[in-house]
Amino acid sequence: MTTPNNNERRIFFNDDKCPIRNVVLQIGDKWSALILFALVDGADRFSSLKKRVVGISQRMLTQTLRDLEREGYVSRTVYPEVPIRVEYALTELGRKLVKPLYQLVSWADDHHDEIKQNRKAYDENVD
Amino acid sequence: MTTPNNNERRIFFNDDKCPIRNVVLQIGDKWSALILFALVDGADRFSSLKKRVVGISQRMLTQTLRDLEREGYVSRTVYPEVPIRVEYALTELGRKLVKPLYQLVSWADDHHDEIKQNRKAYDENVD
DNA sequence: CGGAATCCGCCGCGATACTG
DNA sequence: CAGTATCGCGGCGGATTCCG
């Protein structure tokens, strides 16, 4: 993080040097965080994940898993049985990421009602 | 958070009951987190924010500020001077949100290089 | 079973022009 | 100064079909 002074308080960069851009944006999409939490309790296979992450399409599950694998948060292991079995699991990096992410989600859970009330009040005043 | 058991490990809902959907998605967009951190050091006015949050367009600054205001993270105060002055500041809720969010960003900063290496290695193997 | 490929609608976001 | 209005593109993400 930058150490702001009173004269120049510009913050963060709008490119790949910015940790917000590189992490918050990555897991801030529609499915990443849900999948990460789905793997907290242990490895799971593709078809099971598809059932547990309710509402996700096959395409997005594949794509998001690929992205998470590329970041290094998730590992992919193929068991050449019949039928084939593929298991996904959190890597060491993924497990470490989940901790601060869980703090954020936990906060969200605690303040969920307050936020929903804020939205309602805002929408009513705007009409 | 749910307390998973071994038989049924389904997690989170794919609707507005899900805290991930309601908070992580909201601040996981392109500009929200950047704006929140830009306000950590104190209130700031529209034009100053536009300069400090490098690369943001007028339209997205307005829109994101409205969204953050609706959630209750940011307050908007109009000073009817000439020329007019509008100041944005974190609310109490916004200040509380920044704490776990900062933990996540700080983690991102610490592991930024590792993640970039993971991406590079992944892309090289895929070709 | 675990994908890949294709098609396509929606909308997040930027650029530009105009306003009180 | 602090917005609003309009237009348009690119890409996210869903539905469907096909494959080893």
PDB file of C-alpha atoms in Angstrom, chain A residues 10-122:
ATOM      1  CA  ARG A  10      -2.975   9.385  -5.577  1.00  0.00           C
ATOM      2  CA  ILE A  11      -3.437   5.688  -5.031  1.00  0.00           C
ATOM      3  CA  PHE A  12      -2.927   2.438  -6.870  1.00  0.00           C
ATOM      4  CA  PHE A  13      -2.314   1.988 -10.510  1.00  0.00           C
ATOM      5  CA  ASN A  14      -4.789   1.238 -13.213  1.00  0.00           C
ATOM      6  CA  ASP A  15      -2.769  -1.622 -14.682  1.00  0.00           C
ATOM      7  CA  ASP A  16      -1.303  -4.994 -13.811  1.00  0.00           C
ATOM      8  CA  LYS A  17       0.934  -3.453 -11.143  1.00  0.00           C
ATOM      9  CA  CYS A  18      -2.125  -2.895  -8.972  1.00  0.00           C
ATOM     10  CA  PRO A  19      -2.876  -5.664  -6.468  1.00  0.00           C
ATOM     11  CA  ILE A  20      -6.515  -4.683  -6.404  1.00  0.00           C
ATOM     12  CA  ARG A  21      -6.729  -5.090 -10.123  1.00  0.00           C
ATOM     13  CA  ASN A  22      -4.933  -8.415  -9.966  1.00  0.00           C
ATOM     14  CA  VAL A  23      -6.709 -10.092  -7.095  1.00  0.00           C
ATOM     15  CA  VAL A  24      -9.914  -8.365  -6.125  1.00  0.00           C
ATOM     16  CA  LEU A  25     -11.013  -8.122  -9.731  1.00  0.00           C
ATOM     17  CA  GLN A  26     -10.091 -11.731 -10.390  1.00  0.00           C
ATOM     18  CA  ILE A  27     -12.085 -13.230  -7.539  1.00  0.00           C
ATOM     19  CA  GLY A  28     -14.735 -10.528  -7.718  1.00  0.00           C
ATOM     20  CA  ASP A  29     -16.408 -12.118 -10.712  1.00  0.00           C
ATOM     21  CA  LYS A  30     -19.612 -14.058 -10.572  1.00  0.00           C
ATOM     22  CA  TRP A  31     -18.317 -17.480  -9.539  1.00  0.00           C
ATOM     23  CA  SER A  32     -14.697 -17.479  -8.341  1.00  0.00           C
ATOM     24  CA  ALA A  33     -15.320 -16.868  -4.654  1.00  0.00           C
ATOM     25  CA  LEU A  34     -18.136 -19.406  -4.567  1.00  0.00           C
ATOM     26  CA  ILE A  35     -15.899 -22.075  -6.062  1.00  0.00           C
ATOM     27  CA  LEU A  36     -13.025 -21.301  -3.723  1.00  0.00           C
ATOM     28  CA  PHE A  37     -15.266 -21.720  -0.708  1.00  0.00           C
ATOM     29  CA  ALA A  38     -16.710 -24.882  -2.164  1.00  0.00           C
ATOM     30  CA  LEU A  39     -13.209 -26.365  -2.049  1.00  0.00           C
ATOM     31  CA  VAL A  40     -12.357 -25.300   1.502  1.00  0.00           C
ATOM     32  CA  ASP A  41     -13.502 -28.582   3.007  1.00  0.00           C
ATOM     33  CA  GLY A  42     -11.429 -30.622   0.608  1.00  0.00           C
ATOM     34  CA  ALA A  43     -10.998 -31.683  -2.984  1.00  0.00           C
ATOM     35  CA  ASP A  44     -14.029 -32.198  -5.129  1.00  0.00           C
ATOM     36  CA  ARG A  45     -14.743 -33.401  -8.626  1.00  0.00           C
ATOM     37  CA  PHE A  46     -16.254 -31.530 -11.526  1.00  0.00           C
ATOM     38  CA  SER A  47     -19.744 -32.959 -11.449  1.00  0.00           C
ATOM     39  CA  SER A  48     -20.036 -32.557  -7.707  1.00  0.00           C
ATOM     40  CA  LEU A  49     -18.939 -28.951  -7.876  1.00  0.00           C
ATOM     41  CA  LYS A  50     -21.522 -28.324 -10.539  1.00  0.00           C
ATOM     42  CA  LYS A  51     -24.241 -29.523  -8.182  1.00  0.00           C
ATOM     43  CA  ARG A  52     -22.947 -27.732  -5.119  1.00  0.00           C
ATOM     44  CA  VAL A  53     -22.304 -24.367  -6.731  1.00  0.00           C
ATOM     45  CA  VAL A  54     -25.956 -23.867  -7.419  1.00  0.00           C
ATOM     46  CA  GLY A  55     -26.822 -22.253 -10.702  1.00  0.00           C
ATOM     47  CA  ILE A  56     -23.454 -22.364 -12.391  1.00  0.00           C
ATOM     48  CA  SER A  57     -23.320 -23.507 -15.991  1.00  0.00           C
ATOM     49  CA  GLN A  58     -20.907 -26.117 -17.232  1.00  0.00           C
ATOM     50  CA  ARG A  59     -19.144 -23.555 -19.327  1.00  0.00           C
ATOM     51  CA  MET A  60     -18.564 -21.100 -16.490  1.00  0.00           C
ATOM     52  CA  LEU A  61     -17.469 -23.816 -14.077  1.00  0.00           C
ATOM     53  CA  THR A  62     -14.822 -24.946 -16.534  1.00  0.00           C
ATOM     54  CA  GLN A  63     -13.715 -21.439 -17.362  1.00  0.00           C
ATOM     55  CA  THR A  64     -13.571 -20.206 -13.780  1.00  0.00           C
ATOM     56  CA  LEU A  65     -11.680 -23.299 -12.667  1.00  0.00           C
ATOM     57  CA  ARG A  66      -9.160 -22.681 -15.458  1.00  0.00           C
ATOM     58  CA  ASP A  67      -8.726 -19.086 -14.317  1.00  0.00           C
ATOM     59  CA  LEU A  68      -8.276 -20.116 -10.696  1.00  0.00           C
ATOM     60  CA  GLU A  69      -5.788 -22.759 -11.779  1.00  0.00           C
ATOM     61  CA  ARG A  70      -3.887 -20.170 -13.766  1.00  0.00           C
ATOM     62  CA  GLU A  71      -3.649 -17.873 -10.765  1.00  0.00           C
ATOM     63  CA  GLY A  72      -2.363 -20.811  -8.737  1.00  0.00           C
ATOM     64  CA  TYR A  73      -5.292 -21.027  -6.334  1.00  0.00           C
ATOM     65  CA  VAL A  74      -6.584 -24.388  -7.499  1.00  0.00           C
ATOM     66  CA  SER A  75      -4.956 -27.623  -8.612  1.00  0.00           C
ATOM     67  CA  ARG A  76      -6.394 -30.052 -11.136  1.00  0.00           C
ATOM     68  CA  THR A  77      -5.791 -33.793 -10.922  1.00  0.00           C
ATOM     69  CA  VAL A  78      -6.945 -36.305 -13.506  1.00  0.00           C
ATOM     70  CA  TYR A  79      -7.620 -39.899 -12.490  1.00  0.00           C
ATOM     71  CA  PRO A  80      -7.733 -41.969 -15.694  1.00  0.00           C
ATOM     72  CA  GLU A  81     -10.375 -44.361 -14.470  1.00  0.00           C
ATOM     73  CA  VAL A  82     -13.495 -45.401 -16.298  1.00  0.00           C
ATOM     74  CA  PRO A  83     -15.359 -43.197 -16.233  1.00  0.00           C
ATOM     75  CA  ILE A  84     -12.739 -40.526 -15.947  1.00  0.00           C
ATOM     76  CA  ARG A  85     -12.514 -38.581 -12.710  1.00  0.00           C
ATOM     77  CA  VAL A  86     -11.077 -35.090 -12.286  1.00  0.00           C
ATOM     78  CA  GLU A  87     -10.547 -33.578  -8.879  1.00  0.00           C
ATOM     79  CA  TYR A  88     -10.001 -29.967  -8.013  1.00  0.00           C
ATOM     80  CA  ALA A  89      -8.439 -28.792  -4.772  1.00  0.00           C
ATOM     81  CA  LEU A  90      -7.115 -25.642  -3.196  1.00  0.00           C
ATOM     82  CA  THR A  91      -3.382 -25.192  -3.453  1.00  0.00           C
ATOM     83  CA  GLU A  92      -1.319 -23.843  -0.597  1.00  0.00           C
ATOM     84  CA  LEU A  93      -1.738 -20.381  -2.117  1.00  0.00           C
ATOM     85  CA  GLY A  94      -5.462 -20.911  -2.444  1.00  0.00           C
ATOM     86  CA  ARG A  95      -5.782 -21.939   1.181  1.00  0.00           C
ATOM     87  CA  LYS A  96      -3.907 -18.830   2.220  1.00  0.00           C
ATOM     88  CA  LEU A  97      -6.126 -16.647   0.071  1.00  0.00           C
ATOM     89  CA  VAL A  98      -9.267 -18.040   1.608  1.00  0.00           C
ATOM     90  CA  LYS A  99      -8.373 -16.686   5.031  1.00  0.00           C
ATOM     91  CA  PRO A 100      -8.611 -12.940   4.278  1.00  0.00           C
ATOM     92  CA  LEU A 101     -11.385 -13.687   1.815  1.00  0.00           C
ATOM     93  CA  TYR A 102     -13.324 -15.425   4.536  1.00  0.00           C
ATOM     94  CA  GLN A 103     -12.868 -12.399   6.795  1.00  0.00           C
ATOM     95  CA  LEU A 104     -14.468 -10.256   4.111  1.00  0.00           C
ATOM     96  CA  VAL A 105     -17.325 -12.656   3.500  1.00  0.00           C
ATOM     97  CA  SER A 106     -17.864 -13.047   7.205  1.00  0.00           C
ATOM     98  CA  TRP A 107     -18.098  -9.280   7.511  1.00  0.00           C
ATOM     99  CA  ALA A 108     -20.543  -9.279   4.641  1.00  0.00           C
ATOM    100  CA  ASP A 109     -22.643 -11.874   6.404  1.00  0.00           C
ATOM    101  CA  ASP A 110     -22.715  -9.827   9.605  1.00  0.00           C
ATOM    102  CA  HIS A 111     -23.760  -6.632   7.847  1.00  0.00           C
ATOM    103  CA  HIS A 112     -25.987  -8.163   5.245  1.00  0.00           C
ATOM    104  CA  ASP A 113     -29.247  -6.948   6.747  1.00  0.00           C
ATOM    105  CA  GLU A 114     -27.946  -3.443   7.277  1.00  0.00           C
ATOM    106  CA  ILE A 115     -26.842  -3.231   3.655  1.00  0.00           C
ATOM    107  CA  LYS A 116     -30.172  -4.453   2.371  1.00  0.00           C
ATOM    108  CA  GLN A 117     -31.924  -1.827   4.486  1.00  0.00           C
ATOM    109  CA  ASN A 118     -29.623   0.859   3.104  1.00  0.00           C
ATOM    110  CA  ARG A 119     -30.501  -0.140  -0.419  1.00  0.00           C
ATOM    111  CA  LYS A 120     -34.195  -0.097   0.304  1.00  0.00           C
ATOM    112  CA  ALA A 121     -34.039   3.320   1.966  1.00  0.00           C
ATOM    113  CA  TYR A 122     -31.967   4.722  -0.888  1.00  0.00           C
TER     114      TYR A 122
END
